Amino acid sequence: MEKKTPEIDPIEESGETPTARLRIMETTDLHMQILGYDYFSDQLDDSTGLVNLVGIIEGLRSEAGVTSLLCDNGDFIQGNPLADYVASNGANGTTHPMIAAFNTLAYDAVTLGNHEFNYGLDFLRSAVKEAGFPITCANITDITGTPLATPFLILEREMACDDGIRRKLNVGVTGFVPPQITDWDKANLQGQIETTDIVTSANDIIPQMKSAGADIIVALCHSGIGASTHSPRMENAAVPLAAVPGIDVVLTGHTHEFFPGESVMASDAVDPLAGTLHGKPAVMAGFYGNLLGVVDLQLGWRDTGWHICGARSRLQSGVRETTPSPTVQKLTAQVSDAHAATLRHIRQPIAQTKVPIHSYFATIGPDMAQHILACAQRDFIDEALTGLGYDTLPVLAATAPFRVGGRAGPGHYIDIPPGPLTLRDAAAIYPFANTLCAVRRSGRQLRQWLERAASHFATITPGKHDQPLLNPHSAAYNSDTLFGLRYSFDLTQPPRFTATGALSDPGARRVTDLSYQGVPVSDDDHFVVATNSYRTNGGGSFVGADPMDILVTSVETTRDILIDALRRNGPVTGLCAHPAEFTRHRDTSAIFQSAPAAARHLTGNISHIGPGMGGFDRYRYSF
Ligand code: MN
Ligand code: MG
């Protein structure tokens, strides 16, 4: 799956200028996916795993005449059941397996992602204590203003120039995290750390790096390729960051996209085929170790110093080695105890289901997995509110699907047959480590919440067949369902919000017939919503809750609440009414993709068409 990009030929300014080659390799958003193993479906998955990138990394490193740097762009410590197992049981006196893997591969520089903070600062500090590589981040300090990690690095490397002379190069490396970590992980970070806007921090740090002798500067930006215009504390700031004078290369991440790649929208500043932001080379190497990002630079030497005369960025996919190399064997051995313990742990049965549970139509039709999660959330909050004086407020539950195909491919769905439910199944239904909140919301606020969720869908034309159903830029995890209410989405109306949550059409209304127990919801009615802490704090560009409206925050994680509910309740038997439906329209249908296996679970409005793109099948929704 190597992405083809047009090669930018090195520009020779003068035949006499000596040149040298620098290669910068990126892994990003590994989420503890050291092995090619899908813990949510409990099977090998060679499309992921740092081990499957080792062959390429070592091959690229061994190329004669090229100096290589290997960097990780953050989100390495959390994100799969192995990560959770190590976080709750410790690494058994050994080095944290992800840090051990980085040590073994001799990473040159690593930055922190937002998920590094999910298990708290103490856990992060103890995990990185064994790091044999430098960690850099320029926009996090503790409350006294002391940087949490080194704000920048100067990596001294010797370059073999084509005139046969070796010359010293100082590579400046700095890192950035979305400033929202203090909102998203408030419970872990409040009163302990502060964050600064990415571009503001860069404007501050780059001149310092220049005076410290950086010849070229690489930004490890755990932030995505979003808007071109800078706004304060923006989450996805890679484009305005690239415009900061002095930055030469931008490694991006966080949004789990592929860059260079056609899926990223082109603009004046973004060239998705050449892989440049403001003309500077950039990459984003997907997630879970499915790709390696590579930036090759041709550097010219003059008496005045180094300059970049040519650049090329590309992505390379991993390959499973038939005979594991010594490095792969070592990486595998380092994690094998934790891996085996994780498998024993996640295979424990916790409950039974009499019906199949799948997520093939999660954003489109009734979804059993979210129904189970919503019931667990509602019951927990109901009990937690007892005696607090909110008895008159109905309790609702907000959920989103997380394992729904998309960029991760057609294997990335929940598919549990009738029989035992295991911890692994609970982890597939709720993969994150955050907690549950009770949030007070008015009818007006619920309508906004649903309008934001409704931006997941394309606008359809009545009387037309086989038009696209989904907004291609929307992520399913932002397609919330509010259990306890009933409502319709009229997709012939334009969305009020963009896929990233910006208000695009203040007059637009897709939500109709919003009711609670048969009674229309008015703007001034009040409810309590059981929702996760990420959403409560404004994650996904939903409106965050005022502290006075957060009535309860759980100590337990949302997943532990789900596991507890599954253990206590009898077997899963069926579905109660689904809250959301689409407004009906005559002679109107739309197309979406799901896994081929979804054809076994068709419902009234959904029919199977046949093969689609990327291993998915096409399905039709009739309005
Ligand atoms: Mn990530
Ligand atoms: Mg991230």
XYZ file of C-alpha atoms and ligand atoms in Angstrom:
625
model
C 0.000 0.000 0.000
C 2.916 2.336 -0.650
C 1.522 5.758 -1.463
C 2.888 6.981 -4.778
C 3.979 10.575 -4.688
C 5.646 12.563 -7.402
C 9.330 12.686 -6.680
C 10.716 16.119 -5.999
C 14.101 16.113 -7.649
C 16.926 17.484 -5.605
C 17.775 20.925 -6.879
C 21.462 21.304 -7.553
C 22.172 24.976 -7.176
C 25.731 24.583 -8.297
C 27.574 21.477 -9.330
C 30.302 22.382 -6.871
C 28.148 22.566 -3.744
C 28.792 19.485 -1.598
C 25.561 17.765 -0.583
C 24.551 15.154 1.980
C 21.400 13.157 2.642
C 19.305 13.196 5.802
C 16.383 10.801 6.284
C 13.736 11.383 8.969
C 11.459 8.435 9.754
C 8.186 8.784 11.657
C 5.985 6.417 13.592
C 2.885 7.998 15.109
C -0.183 7.025 17.113
C 1.181 3.541 17.811
C -1.199 3.220 20.778
C 0.934 0.394 22.197
C 0.485 -1.676 19.050
C 3.922 -3.286 19.328
C 2.778 -6.602 17.891
C 0.573 -7.176 14.860
C -2.259 -8.341 17.096
C -5.832 -7.062 17.270
C -6.784 -7.405 20.948
C -10.383 -6.373 20.244
C -11.016 -9.287 17.892
C -8.360 -11.496 19.540
C -6.488 -12.423 16.370
C -3.328 -11.624 14.409
C -3.518 -8.452 12.360
C -0.433 -7.920 10.251
C -1.718 -4.635 8.879
C -0.614 -3.118 12.204
C 2.256 -3.488 14.668
C 5.612 -1.797 15.139
C 7.294 -5.211 14.639
C 6.120 -5.175 11.029
C 7.898 -1.844 10.396
C 11.261 -3.078 11.684
C 12.414 -4.515 8.351
C 11.761 -1.230 6.552
C 13.335 0.862 9.315
C 16.477 -1.247 9.324
C 16.631 -1.303 5.524
C 16.297 2.468 5.272
C 18.818 2.986 8.050
C 21.434 0.819 6.383
C 21.462 2.769 3.129
C 25.017 3.985 2.480
C 25.619 7.725 2.515
C 22.353 8.521 4.320
C 22.089 9.730 7.922
C 18.801 8.589 9.484
C 16.711 9.741 12.417
C 13.842 7.682 13.833
C 11.147 9.685 15.640
C 7.835 8.887 17.308
C 5.107 11.480 17.238
C 3.132 10.510 20.342
C 0.111 8.491 21.514
C 2.260 5.467 22.260
C 1.312 4.441 25.810
C -2.479 3.913 25.640
C -5.091 2.580 23.246
C -5.356 -1.197 23.437
C -5.996 -3.838 26.123
C -2.238 -4.520 26.388
C -1.726 -0.867 27.353
C -4.546 -1.062 29.918
C -3.161 -4.292 31.339
C 0.296 -2.793 31.855
C -1.223 0.403 33.295
C -3.264 -1.488 35.886
C -0.851 -4.314 36.688
C 2.500 -2.624 36.193
C 5.268 -3.912 33.976
C 6.208 -6.536 36.562
C 9.432 -4.825 37.557
C 10.609 -4.550 33.969
C 10.718 -1.590 31.595
C 7.337 -0.541 30.187
C 7.064 -2.603 26.951
C 6.519 0.419 24.697
C 9.535 2.226 26.145
C 11.554 -0.999 25.849
C 10.552 -1.223 22.176
C 11.668 2.371 21.524
C 14.941 1.618 23.336
C 15.542 -1.505 21.259
C 14.936 0.374 18.019
C 17.178 3.226 19.272
C 14.704 6.019 18.583
C 16.409 9.385 18.174
C 13.540 11.538 19.486
C 9.996 11.097 20.779
C 7.219 13.570 21.602
C 4.122 13.218 23.785
C 0.580 12.742 22.463
C -2.652 13.536 24.276
C -3.200 9.881 25.227
C 0.079 9.781 27.167
C -1.874 11.518 29.965
C -4.808 9.088 30.199
C -3.321 7.039 33.041
C -2.111 10.053 34.990
C 1.206 11.872 35.317
C 2.741 9.479 37.838
C 2.290 6.509 35.532
C 3.737 8.432 32.583
C 6.726 9.600 34.622
C 7.507 6.115 35.869
C 7.122 4.594 32.379
C 9.504 7.041 30.706
C 12.072 6.787 33.489
C 13.697 3.918 31.569
C 13.722 5.769 28.242
C 17.088 5.626 26.505
C 15.968 8.317 24.046
C 15.151 12.004 24.501
C 11.523 13.137 24.860
C 10.719 16.652 23.701
C 7.626 18.808 24.065
C 7.552 22.602 23.836
C 4.048 23.437 25.011
C 3.552 21.710 28.379
C 4.831 23.052 31.697
C 4.030 22.307 35.305
C 2.263 25.075 37.206
C 5.564 26.672 38.184
C 6.352 27.095 34.476
C 8.977 24.323 34.366
C 8.773 22.347 31.110
C 7.395 18.819 31.567
C 9.814 17.514 28.913
C 12.840 19.062 27.186
C 11.392 21.870 25.023
C 13.827 21.143 22.195
C 16.771 18.931 21.304
C 19.875 19.565 19.267
C 20.902 16.227 17.756
C 24.478 16.370 16.482
C 25.027 14.121 13.494
C 27.932 13.596 11.123
C 27.003 13.860 7.469
C 28.888 12.040 4.721
C 29.021 14.629 1.935
C 29.388 13.704 -1.714
C 32.808 15.387 -1.869
C 34.092 12.718 0.519
C 34.284 15.062 3.525
C 32.284 14.425 6.738
C 30.645 17.505 8.230
C 28.681 18.121 11.410
C 24.940 18.843 11.241
C 22.849 20.049 14.183
C 19.279 18.831 13.817
C 16.913 20.771 16.046
C 13.891 18.730 17.139
C 10.900 20.022 19.104
C 7.425 18.656 19.844
C 3.850 19.857 20.338
C 0.681 18.375 21.863
C -2.930 19.604 21.512
C -3.374 22.133 24.344
C -6.778 20.545 25.054
C -5.130 17.773 27.108
C -5.861 19.845 30.216
C -9.587 19.643 29.334
C -9.646 16.055 28.095
C -7.721 14.707 31.084
C -8.858 17.282 33.594
C -9.111 14.794 36.436
C -5.488 13.701 35.926
C -3.957 17.062 35.131
C -5.912 19.816 36.875
C -3.651 21.953 39.019
C -0.584 20.081 37.794
C 0.219 21.172 34.259
C -0.467 23.994 31.835
C -0.407 24.007 28.057
C 0.268 26.732 25.502
C -1.032 27.210 21.990
C 1.061 25.237 19.475
C 1.890 28.105 17.103
C 2.558 30.543 19.963
C 4.974 28.035 21.510
C 6.674 27.496 18.168
C 7.200 31.231 17.623
C 8.838 31.297 21.027
C 10.997 28.182 20.763
C 12.262 28.292 17.165
C 14.506 31.387 17.678
C 15.934 29.689 20.802
C 16.722 26.601 18.727
C 18.418 28.748 16.087
C 20.603 30.434 18.700
C 21.423 27.016 20.169
C 22.890 26.134 16.788
C 20.116 24.211 14.984
C 20.990 23.975 11.288
C 17.608 22.523 10.367
C 14.476 22.152 12.493
C 12.061 19.241 12.656
C 8.708 19.681 14.460
C 7.163 16.545 15.984
C 3.609 17.796 15.886
C 1.069 15.534 17.613
C -1.640 17.513 15.908
C -3.443 17.070 12.617
C -3.669 18.802 9.262
C -6.646 21.097 9.887
C -7.522 24.700 9.104
C -4.916 26.904 7.419
C -5.780 29.907 9.544
C -4.438 29.927 13.054
C -6.923 30.254 15.896
C -5.988 30.291 19.598
C -5.419 26.837 21.134
C -6.463 25.072 17.943
C -6.326 21.286 18.219
C -5.111 20.477 14.697
C -2.488 23.101 14.042
C -0.011 21.448 11.649
C -0.718 23.839 8.743
C -0.167 27.160 10.571
C 2.739 25.507 12.423
C 4.418 24.747 9.089
C 4.235 28.466 8.256
C 6.374 29.396 11.282
C 9.726 30.672 9.967
C 12.631 28.365 10.762
C 10.660 25.103 10.793
C 11.869 22.895 7.959
C 10.034 19.583 8.381
C 6.690 18.798 10.085
C 5.881 15.306 11.284
C 2.146 15.237 12.050
C -0.260 12.829 13.747
C -3.200 12.664 16.157
C -5.945 12.449 13.505
C -4.765 9.015 12.294
C -4.647 10.099 8.652
C -2.305 9.352 5.782
C -0.101 12.136 4.421
C 0.966 12.341 1.636
C -2.384 10.950 0.550
C -5.442 11.776 -1.484
C -7.756 11.676 1.541
C -6.376 14.984 2.833
C -7.974 18.032 1.211
C -5.750 20.231 -0.942
C -5.516 23.973 -0.354
C -3.113 26.819 -1.058
C -1.041 25.641 1.881
C -1.576 21.868 1.622
C -0.284 19.741 -1.248
C -1.540 16.229 -0.404
C 0.255 14.547 -3.301
C 3.666 16.157 -2.898
C 3.291 15.858 0.880
C 4.001 19.469 1.717
C 2.509 22.079 4.089
C 3.415 25.614 3.021
C 5.921 23.960 0.697
C 7.698 22.204 3.574
C 7.904 18.401 3.630
C 5.424 16.751 6.018
C 4.094 13.264 6.782
C 1.401 11.560 8.837
C 1.984 7.827 9.125
C -1.536 6.592 9.968
C -1.864 4.739 13.273
C -1.072 1.454 15.124
C 2.163 1.073 13.130
C 0.384 0.475 9.844
C 2.744 2.858 8.030
C 6.152 4.435 8.357
C 6.515 8.081 7.377
C 9.737 8.963 5.556
C 11.098 12.414 4.730
C 14.285 12.415 2.629
C 16.224 15.648 2.535
C 19.063 16.646 0.272
C 21.194 19.155 2.164
C 23.709 21.487 0.573
C 26.782 22.812 2.364
C 28.251 26.277 1.887
C 30.551 28.331 4.098
C 27.419 29.985 5.469
C 26.096 26.609 6.637
C 23.551 24.021 5.613
C 20.477 24.545 3.443
C 17.801 22.232 2.106
C 18.064 21.776 -1.643
C 15.583 18.961 -2.138
C 12.944 17.034 -0.222
C 10.599 14.137 -0.683
C 8.026 12.728 1.729
C 6.336 9.355 1.471
C 4.605 6.579 3.409
C 5.666 2.957 3.427
C 3.585 0.073 4.712
C 4.914 -2.655 6.981
C 5.781 -6.181 5.981
C 5.599 -9.239 8.203
C 8.956 -10.981 8.094
C 8.609 -14.686 7.380
C 11.771 -15.303 9.380
C 11.760 -12.770 12.217
C 14.990 -10.768 12.382
C 16.941 -10.590 15.662
C 15.378 -7.160 16.339
C 11.845 -8.461 15.781
C 12.604 -11.445 18.013
C 13.865 -9.102 20.713
C 10.829 -6.779 20.461
C 8.491 -9.765 20.615
C 10.310 -11.310 23.587
C 10.229 -8.025 25.531
C 6.447 -7.817 25.346
C 5.621 -11.544 25.417
C 4.841 -11.823 29.157
C 2.559 -8.784 29.128
C 0.975 -9.960 25.873
C 0.216 -13.433 27.255
C -1.159 -11.990 30.488
C -3.329 -9.574 28.494
C -4.768 -12.437 26.427
C -5.576 -14.455 29.578
C -7.200 -11.355 31.025
C -9.339 -10.361 28.028
C -10.561 -13.914 27.369
C -12.314 -14.154 30.731
C -16.067 -14.544 30.219
C -18.060 -11.902 32.102
C -21.615 -12.396 30.796
C -23.742 -14.056 28.143
C -25.587 -12.751 25.120
C -28.506 -14.500 23.465
C -28.376 -12.211 20.431
C -25.578 -11.202 18.066
C -23.889 -7.882 18.905
C -22.314 -6.074 15.974
C -21.481 -2.542 14.867
C -21.936 -2.949 11.106
C -24.682 -0.303 10.933
C -23.696 1.593 14.075
C -24.318 5.150 12.880
C -27.252 4.229 10.639
C -29.615 1.877 12.427
C -30.256 0.355 15.844
C -26.957 -0.596 17.469
C -26.870 -3.229 20.176
C -23.374 -2.356 21.446
C -24.297 1.276 22.110
C -27.621 0.195 23.597
C -25.817 -1.970 26.186
C -23.352 0.830 26.920
C -26.132 3.411 27.270
C -28.052 1.227 29.752
C -24.904 0.760 31.847
C -24.173 4.507 31.826
C -27.759 5.456 32.684
C -28.060 2.948 35.547
C -24.742 4.037 37.052
C -25.631 7.739 36.948
C -29.175 7.060 38.215
C -27.685 5.430 41.279
C -24.901 8.002 41.713
C -27.465 10.835 41.741
C -29.592 9.246 44.460
C -30.137 11.672 47.304
C -28.417 14.582 45.546
C -31.702 16.397 44.854
C -31.966 15.978 41.090
C -34.856 13.484 41.195
C -37.015 15.557 38.854
C -34.463 15.432 36.042
C -34.773 12.494 33.619
C -31.483 10.638 33.027
C -30.395 10.138 29.412
C -27.243 8.488 28.056
C -24.992 9.672 25.212
C -22.897 7.127 23.320
C -20.919 6.907 20.113
C -19.599 3.912 18.185
C -15.825 3.447 18.128
C -15.167 0.322 16.093
C -16.817 1.099 12.790
C -14.589 0.267 9.808
C -13.348 3.544 8.367
C -9.623 4.028 7.855
C -8.906 0.959 10.002
C -10.562 -1.238 7.360
C -13.422 -3.749 7.047
C -12.052 -5.939 9.872
C -12.583 -3.109 12.335
C -16.131 -3.820 13.568
C -17.678 -5.439 16.612
C -19.014 -8.894 15.716
C -19.955 -11.019 18.725
C -22.065 -14.136 18.123
C -24.587 -15.350 20.742
C -22.691 -16.981 23.629
C -20.189 -15.746 26.200
C -19.171 -12.104 26.423
C -15.566 -11.486 27.437
C -13.534 -8.545 28.676
C -12.222 -8.234 25.149
C -15.779 -7.608 23.938
C -16.265 -4.905 26.562
C -12.995 -3.316 25.398
C -14.259 -3.361 21.816
C -17.483 -1.622 22.876
C -15.572 0.957 24.951
C -11.843 1.134 24.058
C -10.925 4.268 26.039
C -9.670 4.882 29.558
C -11.844 7.879 30.460
C -14.546 8.227 33.099
C -18.305 8.840 33.167
C -20.008 12.131 34.014
C -23.546 13.278 34.769
C -24.103 16.548 32.932
C -27.135 18.830 33.297
C -28.380 19.943 29.874
C -31.350 21.995 28.695
C -33.595 21.014 25.797
C -31.872 23.715 23.730
C -28.438 22.253 24.525
C -29.604 18.719 23.622
C -30.807 19.986 20.254
C -27.334 21.494 19.593
C -25.718 18.225 20.675
C -27.833 16.304 18.177
C -27.278 18.855 15.394
C -23.514 18.374 15.906
C -23.984 14.575 15.754
C -26.131 14.929 12.602
C -23.202 16.459 10.696
C -22.011 12.865 10.299
C -24.408 12.549 7.355
C -24.359 13.976 3.833
C -27.237 16.148 2.604
C -29.614 14.128 0.456
C -31.964 15.164 -2.310
C -35.519 13.782 -2.007
C -36.625 11.661 -4.940
C -33.064 10.682 -5.840
C -31.528 7.212 -5.510
C -28.122 5.942 -4.462
C -26.616 9.230 -3.300
C -23.879 9.190 -0.611
C -25.281 8.790 2.931
C -22.249 9.791 5.004
C -20.165 12.950 5.133
C -16.775 11.571 4.021
C -14.914 13.910 6.419
C -16.829 12.887 9.549
C -15.570 10.419 12.156
C -18.122 7.922 13.490
C -16.992 8.569 17.078
C -18.537 12.035 16.749
C -21.895 10.588 15.744
C -23.500 10.557 19.195
C -26.827 8.953 20.025
C -28.892 10.281 22.947
C -30.622 7.282 24.532
C -33.846 8.028 26.400
C -35.076 10.531 23.803
C -36.800 9.971 20.461
C -35.922 12.121 17.463
C -35.535 12.225 13.686
C -32.802 13.564 11.433
C -34.091 15.140 8.224
C -31.114 14.722 5.909
C -32.692 16.820 3.156
C -31.735 19.783 5.375
C -28.144 21.086 5.366
C -26.000 20.344 8.422
C -25.692 23.053 11.062
C -22.070 22.086 11.784
C -19.129 20.928 9.660
C -17.627 17.472 10.193
C -15.077 19.049 12.538
C -17.712 20.898 14.553
C -17.543 24.453 13.211
C -20.904 26.220 12.963
C -21.470 26.358 9.196
C -25.158 27.248 8.857
C -26.761 28.821 11.953
C -30.222 28.593 10.395
C -29.976 24.877 9.548
C -32.026 22.322 11.472
C -31.876 18.580 10.877
C -33.302 17.471 14.235
C -37.088 17.149 14.274
C -39.704 15.524 16.525
C -37.507 15.588 19.610
C -39.482 14.022 22.438
C -39.118 12.407 25.853
C -41.663 9.720 26.772
C -43.992 10.948 24.036
C -43.858 14.612 25.078
C -42.061 17.165 22.852
C -38.868 18.513 24.433
C -38.921 22.304 24.820
C -35.838 24.510 25.000
C -36.273 25.110 28.736
C -36.752 21.483 29.818
C -33.856 20.030 31.785
C -32.236 16.604 31.733
C -29.163 14.818 33.028
C -26.965 13.121 30.417
C -24.662 10.229 31.332
C -21.703 10.789 29.013
C -17.948 10.247 29.012
C -15.493 12.791 30.396
C -14.003 13.444 26.930
C -17.350 14.709 25.619
C -18.154 16.513 28.881
C -14.971 18.503 28.440
C -15.802 19.455 24.862
C -14.006 16.648 23.000
C -14.939 16.335 19.309
C -15.915 20.029 19.213
C -19.182 19.397 21.024
C -20.063 22.148 23.488
C -18.355 21.309 26.788
C -20.172 21.510 30.104
C -19.837 24.323 32.600
C -18.310 22.952 35.841
C -21.548 23.745 37.723
C -23.474 21.502 35.315
C -21.232 18.483 35.941
C -23.181 16.804 38.717
C -21.151 13.611 39.087
C -17.809 12.332 37.790
C -17.107 8.640 38.294
C -13.917 7.288 39.805
C -14.326 4.100 37.771
C -13.633 4.146 34.035
C -16.617 3.978 31.698
C -15.422 0.564 30.575
C -15.328 -0.762 34.154
C -18.872 0.546 34.594
C -19.877 -1.369 31.461
C -18.127 -4.556 32.636
C -19.789 -4.301 36.031
C -23.234 -3.856 34.448
C -22.710 -6.866 32.154
C -21.651 -8.990 35.151
C -24.652 -7.948 37.261
C -27.399 -8.007 34.647
C -28.727 -11.229 33.175
C -27.888 -12.266 29.615
C -28.237 -9.681 26.860
C -31.515 -10.484 25.133
C -32.686 -7.732 22.841
C -32.946 -4.143 21.905
C -35.271 -1.522 23.265
C -36.495 1.210 20.946
C -33.765 3.008 19.000
C -33.801 6.756 19.720
C -32.932 8.047 16.261
C -34.477 7.622 12.871
C -34.221 9.350 9.513
C -37.205 11.353 8.273
C -38.907 9.307 5.551
C -38.856 10.460 1.932
C -40.503 8.748 -1.041
C -38.346 7.212 -3.761
C -35.154 8.218 -1.990
C -32.149 6.108 -1.125
C -28.503 6.526 -0.204
C -25.383 4.373 -0.270
C -22.816 3.634 2.427
C -20.057 1.079 2.978
C -19.787 -1.613 5.650
C -18.028 -4.957 5.940
C -19.091 -7.841 3.665
C -20.138 -9.693 6.858
C -22.762 -7.015 7.496
C -24.919 -8.698 4.831
C -25.847 -11.309 7.478
C -27.518 -8.629 9.607
C -29.722 -6.651 7.190
C -32.708 -4.783 8.618
C -35.852 -3.368 7.005
C -34.349 -0.225 5.480
C -30.918 -1.597 4.613
C -30.163 -3.766 1.599
C -26.925 -5.232 0.279
C -25.602 -4.081 -3.100
C -22.212 -5.776 -3.556
C -18.463 -5.146 -3.457
C -17.256 -1.596 -2.771
C -13.853 -0.024 -2.178
C -11.004 -1.153 0.071
C -12.498 -4.536 0.982
C -15.828 -3.015 2.061
C -19.233 -3.844 0.547
C -21.840 -1.298 -0.542
C -25.212 -1.070 1.168
C -28.334 0.948 0.399
C -30.491 2.793 2.927
C -34.068 3.452 1.694
C -35.703 6.486 3.281
Mn -3.915 8.777 18.459
Mg -3.851 11.934 19.708
